[in-house]
GROMACS .gro file of C-alpha atoms in nm:
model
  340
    1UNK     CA    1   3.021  16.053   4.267
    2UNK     CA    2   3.238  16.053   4.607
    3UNK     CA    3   3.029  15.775   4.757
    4UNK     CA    4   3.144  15.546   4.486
    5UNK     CA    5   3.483  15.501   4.650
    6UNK     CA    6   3.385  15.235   4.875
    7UNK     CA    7   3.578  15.110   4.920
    8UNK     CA    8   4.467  14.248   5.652
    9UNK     CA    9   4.645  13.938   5.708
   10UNK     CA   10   5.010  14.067   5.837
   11UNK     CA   11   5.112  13.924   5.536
   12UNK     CA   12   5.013  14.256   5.421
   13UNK     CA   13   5.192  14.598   5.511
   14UNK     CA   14   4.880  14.786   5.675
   15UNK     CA   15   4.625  14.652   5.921
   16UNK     CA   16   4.233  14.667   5.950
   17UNK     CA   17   4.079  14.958   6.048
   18UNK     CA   18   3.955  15.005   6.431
   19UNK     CA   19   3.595  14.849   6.372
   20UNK     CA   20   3.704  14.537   6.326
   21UNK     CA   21   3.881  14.346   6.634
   22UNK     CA   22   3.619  14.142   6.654
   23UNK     CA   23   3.813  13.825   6.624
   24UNK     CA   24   3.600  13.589   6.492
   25UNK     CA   25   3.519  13.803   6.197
   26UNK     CA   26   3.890  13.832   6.164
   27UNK     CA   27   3.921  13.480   6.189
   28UNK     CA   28   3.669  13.371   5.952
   29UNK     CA   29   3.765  13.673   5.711
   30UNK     CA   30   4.167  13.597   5.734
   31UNK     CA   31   4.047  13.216   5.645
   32UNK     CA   32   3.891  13.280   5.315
   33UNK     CA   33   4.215  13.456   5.207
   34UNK     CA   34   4.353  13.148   5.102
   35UNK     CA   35   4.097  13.053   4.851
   36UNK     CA   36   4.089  13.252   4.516
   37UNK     CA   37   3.806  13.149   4.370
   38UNK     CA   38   3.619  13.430   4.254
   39UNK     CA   39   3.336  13.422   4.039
   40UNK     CA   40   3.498  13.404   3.663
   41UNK     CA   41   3.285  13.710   3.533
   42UNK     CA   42   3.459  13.944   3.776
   43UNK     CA   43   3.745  14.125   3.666
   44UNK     CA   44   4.125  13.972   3.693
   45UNK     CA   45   4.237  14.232   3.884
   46UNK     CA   46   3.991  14.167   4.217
   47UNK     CA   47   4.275  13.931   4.292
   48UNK     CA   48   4.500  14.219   4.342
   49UNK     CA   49   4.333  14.350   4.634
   50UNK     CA   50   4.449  14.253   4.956
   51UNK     CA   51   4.070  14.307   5.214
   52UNK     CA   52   4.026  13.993   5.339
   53UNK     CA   53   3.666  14.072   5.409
   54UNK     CA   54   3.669  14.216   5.041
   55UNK     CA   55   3.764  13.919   4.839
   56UNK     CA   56   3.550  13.686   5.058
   57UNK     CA   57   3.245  13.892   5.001
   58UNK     CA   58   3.382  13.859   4.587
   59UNK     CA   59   3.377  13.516   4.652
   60UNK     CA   60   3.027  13.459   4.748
   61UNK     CA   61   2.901  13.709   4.414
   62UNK     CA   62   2.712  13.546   4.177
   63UNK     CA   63   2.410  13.611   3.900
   64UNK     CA   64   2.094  13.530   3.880
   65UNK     CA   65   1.874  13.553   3.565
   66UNK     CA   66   1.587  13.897   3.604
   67UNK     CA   67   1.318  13.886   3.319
   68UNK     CA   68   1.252  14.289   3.250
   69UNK     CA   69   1.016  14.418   2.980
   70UNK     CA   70   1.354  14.651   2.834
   71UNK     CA   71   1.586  14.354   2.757
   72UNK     CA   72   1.498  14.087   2.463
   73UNK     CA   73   1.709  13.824   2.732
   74UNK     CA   74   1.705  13.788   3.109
   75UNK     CA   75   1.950  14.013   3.269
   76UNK     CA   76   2.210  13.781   3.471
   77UNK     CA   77   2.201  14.034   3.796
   78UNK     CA   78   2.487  14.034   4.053
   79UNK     CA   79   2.424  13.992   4.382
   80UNK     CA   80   2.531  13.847   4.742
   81UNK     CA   81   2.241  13.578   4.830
   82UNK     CA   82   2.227  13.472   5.189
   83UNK     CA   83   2.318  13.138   5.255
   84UNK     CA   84   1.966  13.109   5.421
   85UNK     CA   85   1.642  13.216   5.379
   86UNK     CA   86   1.424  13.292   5.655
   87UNK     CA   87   1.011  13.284   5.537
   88UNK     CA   88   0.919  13.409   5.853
   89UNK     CA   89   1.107  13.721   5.907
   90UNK     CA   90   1.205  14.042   5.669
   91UNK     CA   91   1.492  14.020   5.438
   92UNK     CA   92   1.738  14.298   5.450
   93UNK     CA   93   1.810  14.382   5.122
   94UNK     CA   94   2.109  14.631   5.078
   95UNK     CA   95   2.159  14.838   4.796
   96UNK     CA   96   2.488  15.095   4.718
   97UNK     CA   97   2.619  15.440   4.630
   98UNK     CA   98   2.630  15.609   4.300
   99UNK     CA   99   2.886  15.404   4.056
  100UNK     CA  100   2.944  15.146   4.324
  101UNK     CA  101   2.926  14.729   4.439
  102UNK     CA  102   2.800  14.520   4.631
  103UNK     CA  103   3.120  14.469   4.778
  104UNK     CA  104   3.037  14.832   4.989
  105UNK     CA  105   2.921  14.598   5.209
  106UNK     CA  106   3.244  14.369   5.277
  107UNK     CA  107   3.231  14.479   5.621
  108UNK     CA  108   2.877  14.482   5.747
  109UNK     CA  109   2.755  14.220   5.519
  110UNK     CA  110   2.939  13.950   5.754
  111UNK     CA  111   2.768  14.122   6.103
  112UNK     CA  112   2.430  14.100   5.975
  113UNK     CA  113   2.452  13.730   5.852
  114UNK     CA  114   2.607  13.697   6.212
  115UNK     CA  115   2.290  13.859   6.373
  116UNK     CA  116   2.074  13.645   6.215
  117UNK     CA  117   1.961  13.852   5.955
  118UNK     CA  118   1.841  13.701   5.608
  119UNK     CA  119   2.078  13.984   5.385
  120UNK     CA  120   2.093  14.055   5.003
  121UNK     CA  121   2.325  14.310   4.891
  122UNK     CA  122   2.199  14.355   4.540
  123UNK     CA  123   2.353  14.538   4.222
  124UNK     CA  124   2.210  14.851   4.073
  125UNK     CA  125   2.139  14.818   3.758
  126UNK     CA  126   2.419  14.956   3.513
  127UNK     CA  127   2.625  14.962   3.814
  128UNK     CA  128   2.851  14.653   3.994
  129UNK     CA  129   2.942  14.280   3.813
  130UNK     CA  130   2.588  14.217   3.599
  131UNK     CA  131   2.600  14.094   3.253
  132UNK     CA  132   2.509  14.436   3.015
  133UNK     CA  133   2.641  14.236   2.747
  134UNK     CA  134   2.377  14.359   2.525
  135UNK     CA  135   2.334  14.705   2.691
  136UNK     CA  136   1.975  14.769   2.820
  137UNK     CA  137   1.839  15.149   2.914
  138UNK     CA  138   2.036  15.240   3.287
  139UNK     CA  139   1.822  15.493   3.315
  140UNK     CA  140   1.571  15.565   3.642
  141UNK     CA  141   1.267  15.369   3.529
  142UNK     CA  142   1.489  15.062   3.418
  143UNK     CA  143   1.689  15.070   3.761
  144UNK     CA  144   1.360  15.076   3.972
  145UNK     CA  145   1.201  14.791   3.741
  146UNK     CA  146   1.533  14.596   3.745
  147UNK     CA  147   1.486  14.586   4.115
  148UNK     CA  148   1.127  14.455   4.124
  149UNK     CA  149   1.170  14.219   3.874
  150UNK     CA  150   1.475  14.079   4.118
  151UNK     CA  151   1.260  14.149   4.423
  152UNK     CA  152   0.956  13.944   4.273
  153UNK     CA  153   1.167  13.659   4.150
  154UNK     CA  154   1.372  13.612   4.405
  155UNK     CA  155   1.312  13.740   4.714
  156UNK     CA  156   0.926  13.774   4.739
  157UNK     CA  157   0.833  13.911   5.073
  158UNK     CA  158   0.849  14.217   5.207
  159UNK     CA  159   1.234  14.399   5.241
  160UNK     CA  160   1.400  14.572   5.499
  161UNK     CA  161   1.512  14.821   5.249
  162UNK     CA  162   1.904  14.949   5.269
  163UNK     CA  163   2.005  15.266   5.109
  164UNK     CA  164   2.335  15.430   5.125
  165UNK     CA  165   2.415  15.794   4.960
  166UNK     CA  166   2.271  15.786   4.608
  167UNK     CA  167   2.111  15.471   4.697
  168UNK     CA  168   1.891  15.635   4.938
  169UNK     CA  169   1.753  15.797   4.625
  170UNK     CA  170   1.736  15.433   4.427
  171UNK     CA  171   1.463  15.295   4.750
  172UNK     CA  172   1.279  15.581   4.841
  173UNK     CA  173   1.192  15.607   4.457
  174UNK     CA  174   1.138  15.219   4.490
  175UNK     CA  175   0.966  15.278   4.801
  176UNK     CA  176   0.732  15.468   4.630
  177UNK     CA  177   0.630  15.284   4.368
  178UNK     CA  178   0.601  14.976   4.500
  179UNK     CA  179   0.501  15.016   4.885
  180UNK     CA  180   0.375  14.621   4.923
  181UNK     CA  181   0.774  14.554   4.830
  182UNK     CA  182   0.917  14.721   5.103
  183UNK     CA  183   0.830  14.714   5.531
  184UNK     CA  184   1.072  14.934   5.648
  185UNK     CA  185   1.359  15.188   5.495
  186UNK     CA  186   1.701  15.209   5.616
  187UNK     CA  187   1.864  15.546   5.471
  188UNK     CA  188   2.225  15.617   5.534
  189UNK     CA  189   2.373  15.991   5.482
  190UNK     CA  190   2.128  15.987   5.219
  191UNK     CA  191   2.149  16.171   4.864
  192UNK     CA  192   1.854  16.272   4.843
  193UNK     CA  193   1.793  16.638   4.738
  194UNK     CA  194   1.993  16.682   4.441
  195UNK     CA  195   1.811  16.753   4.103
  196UNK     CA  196   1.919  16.476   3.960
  197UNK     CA  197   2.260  16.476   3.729
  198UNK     CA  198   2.188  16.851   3.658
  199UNK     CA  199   2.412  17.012   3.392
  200UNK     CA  200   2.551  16.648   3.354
  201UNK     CA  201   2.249  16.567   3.149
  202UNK     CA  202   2.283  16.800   2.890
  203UNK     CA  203   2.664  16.715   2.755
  204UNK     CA  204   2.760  16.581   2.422
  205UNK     CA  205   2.800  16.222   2.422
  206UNK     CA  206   3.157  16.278   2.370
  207UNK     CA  207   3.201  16.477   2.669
  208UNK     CA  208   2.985  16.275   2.863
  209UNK     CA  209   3.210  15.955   2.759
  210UNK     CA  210   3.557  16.136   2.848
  211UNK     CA  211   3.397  16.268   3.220
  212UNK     CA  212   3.338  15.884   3.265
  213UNK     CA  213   3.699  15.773   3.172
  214UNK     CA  214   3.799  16.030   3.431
  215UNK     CA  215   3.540  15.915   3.681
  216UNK     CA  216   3.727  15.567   3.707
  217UNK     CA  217   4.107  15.667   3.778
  218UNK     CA  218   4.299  15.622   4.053
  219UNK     CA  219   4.430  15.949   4.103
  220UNK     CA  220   4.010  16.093   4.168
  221UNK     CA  221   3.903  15.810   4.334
  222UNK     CA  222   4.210  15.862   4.592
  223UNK     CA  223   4.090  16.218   4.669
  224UNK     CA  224   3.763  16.064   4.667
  225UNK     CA  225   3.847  15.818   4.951
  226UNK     CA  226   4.021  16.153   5.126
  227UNK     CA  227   3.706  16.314   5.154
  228UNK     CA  228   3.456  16.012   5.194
  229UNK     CA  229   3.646  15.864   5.495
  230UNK     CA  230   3.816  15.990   5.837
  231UNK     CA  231   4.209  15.907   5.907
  232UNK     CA  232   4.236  15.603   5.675
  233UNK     CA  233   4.622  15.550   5.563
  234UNK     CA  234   4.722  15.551   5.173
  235UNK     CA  235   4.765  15.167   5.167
  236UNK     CA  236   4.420  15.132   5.286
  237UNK     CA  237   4.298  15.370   5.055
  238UNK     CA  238   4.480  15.226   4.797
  239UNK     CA  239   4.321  14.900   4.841
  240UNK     CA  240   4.006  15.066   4.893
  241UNK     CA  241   4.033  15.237   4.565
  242UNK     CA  242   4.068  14.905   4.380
  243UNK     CA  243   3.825  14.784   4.514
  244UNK     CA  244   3.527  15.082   4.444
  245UNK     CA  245   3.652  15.058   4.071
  246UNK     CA  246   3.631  14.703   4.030
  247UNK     CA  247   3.340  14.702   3.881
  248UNK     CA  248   3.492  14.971   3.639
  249UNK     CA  249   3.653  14.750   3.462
  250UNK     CA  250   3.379  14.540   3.323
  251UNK     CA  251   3.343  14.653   2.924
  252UNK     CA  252   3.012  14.817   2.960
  253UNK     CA  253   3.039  15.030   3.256
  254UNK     CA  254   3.131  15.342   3.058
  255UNK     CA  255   2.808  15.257   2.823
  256UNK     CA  256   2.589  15.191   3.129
  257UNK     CA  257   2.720  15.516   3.314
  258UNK     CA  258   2.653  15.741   3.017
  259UNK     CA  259   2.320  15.618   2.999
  260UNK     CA  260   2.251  15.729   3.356
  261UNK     CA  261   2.417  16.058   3.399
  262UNK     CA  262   2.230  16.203   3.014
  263UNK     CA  263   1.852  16.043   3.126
  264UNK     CA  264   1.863  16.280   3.404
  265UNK     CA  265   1.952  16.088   3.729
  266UNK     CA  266   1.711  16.057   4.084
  267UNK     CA  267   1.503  16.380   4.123
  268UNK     CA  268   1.321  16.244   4.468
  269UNK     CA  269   1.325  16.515   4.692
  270UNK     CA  270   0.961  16.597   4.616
  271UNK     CA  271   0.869  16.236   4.681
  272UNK     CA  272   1.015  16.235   5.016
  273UNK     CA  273   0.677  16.339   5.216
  274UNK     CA  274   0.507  16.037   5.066
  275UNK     CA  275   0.704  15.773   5.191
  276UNK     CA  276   0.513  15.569   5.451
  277UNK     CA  277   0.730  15.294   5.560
  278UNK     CA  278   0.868  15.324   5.898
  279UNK     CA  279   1.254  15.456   5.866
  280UNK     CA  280   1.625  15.468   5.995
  281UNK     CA  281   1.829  15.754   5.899
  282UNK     CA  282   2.190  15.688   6.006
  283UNK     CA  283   2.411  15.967   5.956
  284UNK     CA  284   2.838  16.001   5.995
  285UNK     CA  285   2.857  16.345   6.179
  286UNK     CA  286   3.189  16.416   5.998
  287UNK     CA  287   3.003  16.376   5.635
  288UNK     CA  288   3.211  16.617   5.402
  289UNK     CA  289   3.035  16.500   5.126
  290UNK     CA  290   2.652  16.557   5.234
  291UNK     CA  291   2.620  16.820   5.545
  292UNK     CA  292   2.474  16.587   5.814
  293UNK     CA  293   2.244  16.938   5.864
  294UNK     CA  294   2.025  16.769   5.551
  295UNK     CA  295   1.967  16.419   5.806
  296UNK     CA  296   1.791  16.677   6.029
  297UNK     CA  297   1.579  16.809   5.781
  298UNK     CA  298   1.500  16.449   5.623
  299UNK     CA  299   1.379  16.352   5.970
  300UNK     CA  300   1.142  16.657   5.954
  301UNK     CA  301   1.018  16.569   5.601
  302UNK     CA  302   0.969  16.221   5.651
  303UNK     CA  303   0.605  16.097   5.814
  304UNK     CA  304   0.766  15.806   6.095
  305UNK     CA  305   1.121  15.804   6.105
  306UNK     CA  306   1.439  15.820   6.397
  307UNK     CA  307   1.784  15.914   6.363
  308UNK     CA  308   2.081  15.815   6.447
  309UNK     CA  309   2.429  15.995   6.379
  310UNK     CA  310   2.754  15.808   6.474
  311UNK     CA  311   3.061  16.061   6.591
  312UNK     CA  312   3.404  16.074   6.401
  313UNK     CA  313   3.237  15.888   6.077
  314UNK     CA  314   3.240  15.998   5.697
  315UNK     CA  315   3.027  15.929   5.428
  316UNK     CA  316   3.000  15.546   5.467
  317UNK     CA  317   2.934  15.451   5.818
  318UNK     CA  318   2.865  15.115   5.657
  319UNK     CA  319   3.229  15.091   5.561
  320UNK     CA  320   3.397  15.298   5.814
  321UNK     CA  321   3.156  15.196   6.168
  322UNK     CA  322   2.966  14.862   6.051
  323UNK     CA  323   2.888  14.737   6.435
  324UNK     CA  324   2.765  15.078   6.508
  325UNK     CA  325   2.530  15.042   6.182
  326UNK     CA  326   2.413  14.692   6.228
  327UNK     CA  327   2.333  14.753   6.620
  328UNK     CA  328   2.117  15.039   6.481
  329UNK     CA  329   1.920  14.843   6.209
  330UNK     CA  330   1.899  14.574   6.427
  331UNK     CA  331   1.734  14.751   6.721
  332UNK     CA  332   1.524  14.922   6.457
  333UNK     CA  333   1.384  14.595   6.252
  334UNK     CA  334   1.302  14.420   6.612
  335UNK     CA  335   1.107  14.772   6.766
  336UNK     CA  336   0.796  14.709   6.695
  337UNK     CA  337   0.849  14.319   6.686
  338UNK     CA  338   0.666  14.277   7.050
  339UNK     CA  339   0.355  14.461   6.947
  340UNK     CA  340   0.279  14.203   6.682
   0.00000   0.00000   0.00000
């Protein structure tokens, strides 16, 4: 739930965090400010938040049409496509937290594509700016077929596979079931030994539906942001808070959240022994949302894996340290690059 709260020209009254003087991101990201044109199937109010490298990433969202065997129509599936594709080399395909965006990613989308990397940063399923106008299933097996069908029709080779939190959960179970889909994982302060959505599972629809409206106010997903990220000021978190809930506002999420918390939710820790891809566990040492003791004992229970853990981090290194994150998948995707 925390790790939904993903989340400054001087025209604004607070300034970027300390991970990003790099000046030509600034540049480029202070650039786009100017231009409003976001995608008309997001929300009105992503033009209230103030991120430059948010509302450029919004900018570059857009849908593209996934046949699944649940849905009578194509699903019209949000996404960040790179601007090129690379045949030769692995795409790094980044998923996000429970109840989260793409736009998790405003910050270390923009270093990849500057690396060199071919990056998606896909929606979940039930989750982010798709088009549930006629509601599918949200529940495990839909999610994980969602994201094949995508994967086969456009993206095709093998992925670089990017999980944060809960979405550690959404590619090892992907992982899994469809090894010839993914080369490598990428797992970052993974949720991955809950049971699921436990007692969650279980409440009246009614309940279920009022736990929801809760789940998208301002007031939790503040305290959320308090807990998820180190020594961020309230007008940052603030801004960061409109931005997790963005995708809150679209008129299905509460349908498409329901759906997922009463099927049951990831159950994967008794999967984790079986992955075989190569993996990156990154970890924020100051996690106070998953004990970075558990990144330890995934590196035990997983066959071919290293760790990294980056000092004075939260819950989404990806947010709060994106150099430190790229630099690590980065040396990790080119390891084993002069063996071939």
């Amino acid at each position: 739930m925390w790790s939904s709260s993903s989340q400054f020209i001087n025209m604004f009254s607070f300034s970027l965090p300390t991970p990003f003087h790099s000046t030509r991101l600034r540049m480029v990201a202070e650039a786009s400010v100017v231009d409003d044109a976001f995608p008309s199937f997001l929300p009105n109010q992503v033009h209230r938040i103030k991120d430059p490298f948010a509302r450029k990433l919004a900018m570059r969202i857009q849908r593209l049409p996934v046949t699944v065997s649940f849905s009578e129509n194509p699903i019209m599936s949000s996404c960040v496509k790179p601007l090129m594709q690379d045949k030769a080399a692995n795409p790094v395909v980044l998923l996000h937290g429970f109840d989260s965006s793409c736009l998790e990613w405003r910050y270390t989308y923009p270093l990849l594509e500057e690396a060199g990397f071919e990056a998606w940063a896909i929606d979940i399923l039930g989750w982010g700016f798709s088009d549930l106008g006629k509601l599918p299933s949200c529940d495990v097996v839909s999610k994980r077929d969602h994201l094949y069908q995508f994967w086969k029709s456009h993206i095709k080779r093998a992925m670089i596979l990017v999980g944060p939190s809960l979405g550690s959960a959404v590619a090892i179970d992907f992982a899994i079931n469809y090894p010839e889909a993914v080369e490598k994982l990428v797992l970052i302060d993974a949720s991955v030994y809950a049971e699921g959505t436990g007692n969650l599972a279980t409440l009246p629809k009614a309940v279920a539906y009022a736990g929801v409206s809760v789940l998208k106010s301002i007031p939790l997903r503040l305290y959320a942001n308090y807990l998820t990220f180190n020594n961020i000021s309230f007008s940052i978190s603030l801004d960061w808070t409109n931005i997790g809930r963005l995708h809150c506002l679209l008129p299905w999420w509460e349908d498409a959240t329901v759906d997922f918390m009463t099927s049951g939710g990831y159950n994967v820790a008794s999967q984790i022994k079986k992955v075989r891809q190569k993996t990156l566990i990154i970890w924020g040492e100051n996690d106070r949302i998953i004990s970075n003791k558990l990144a330890v004992q995934l590196h035990c229970d997983l066959s071919d894996a290293i760790i990294h853990q980056i000092p004075d981090c939260g819950h989404l290194p990806h947010v709060e340290r994106p150099n430190s994150v790229v630099k690590f998948i980065a040396e990790f995707v080119k390891r084993d690059q002069g063996s071939k």
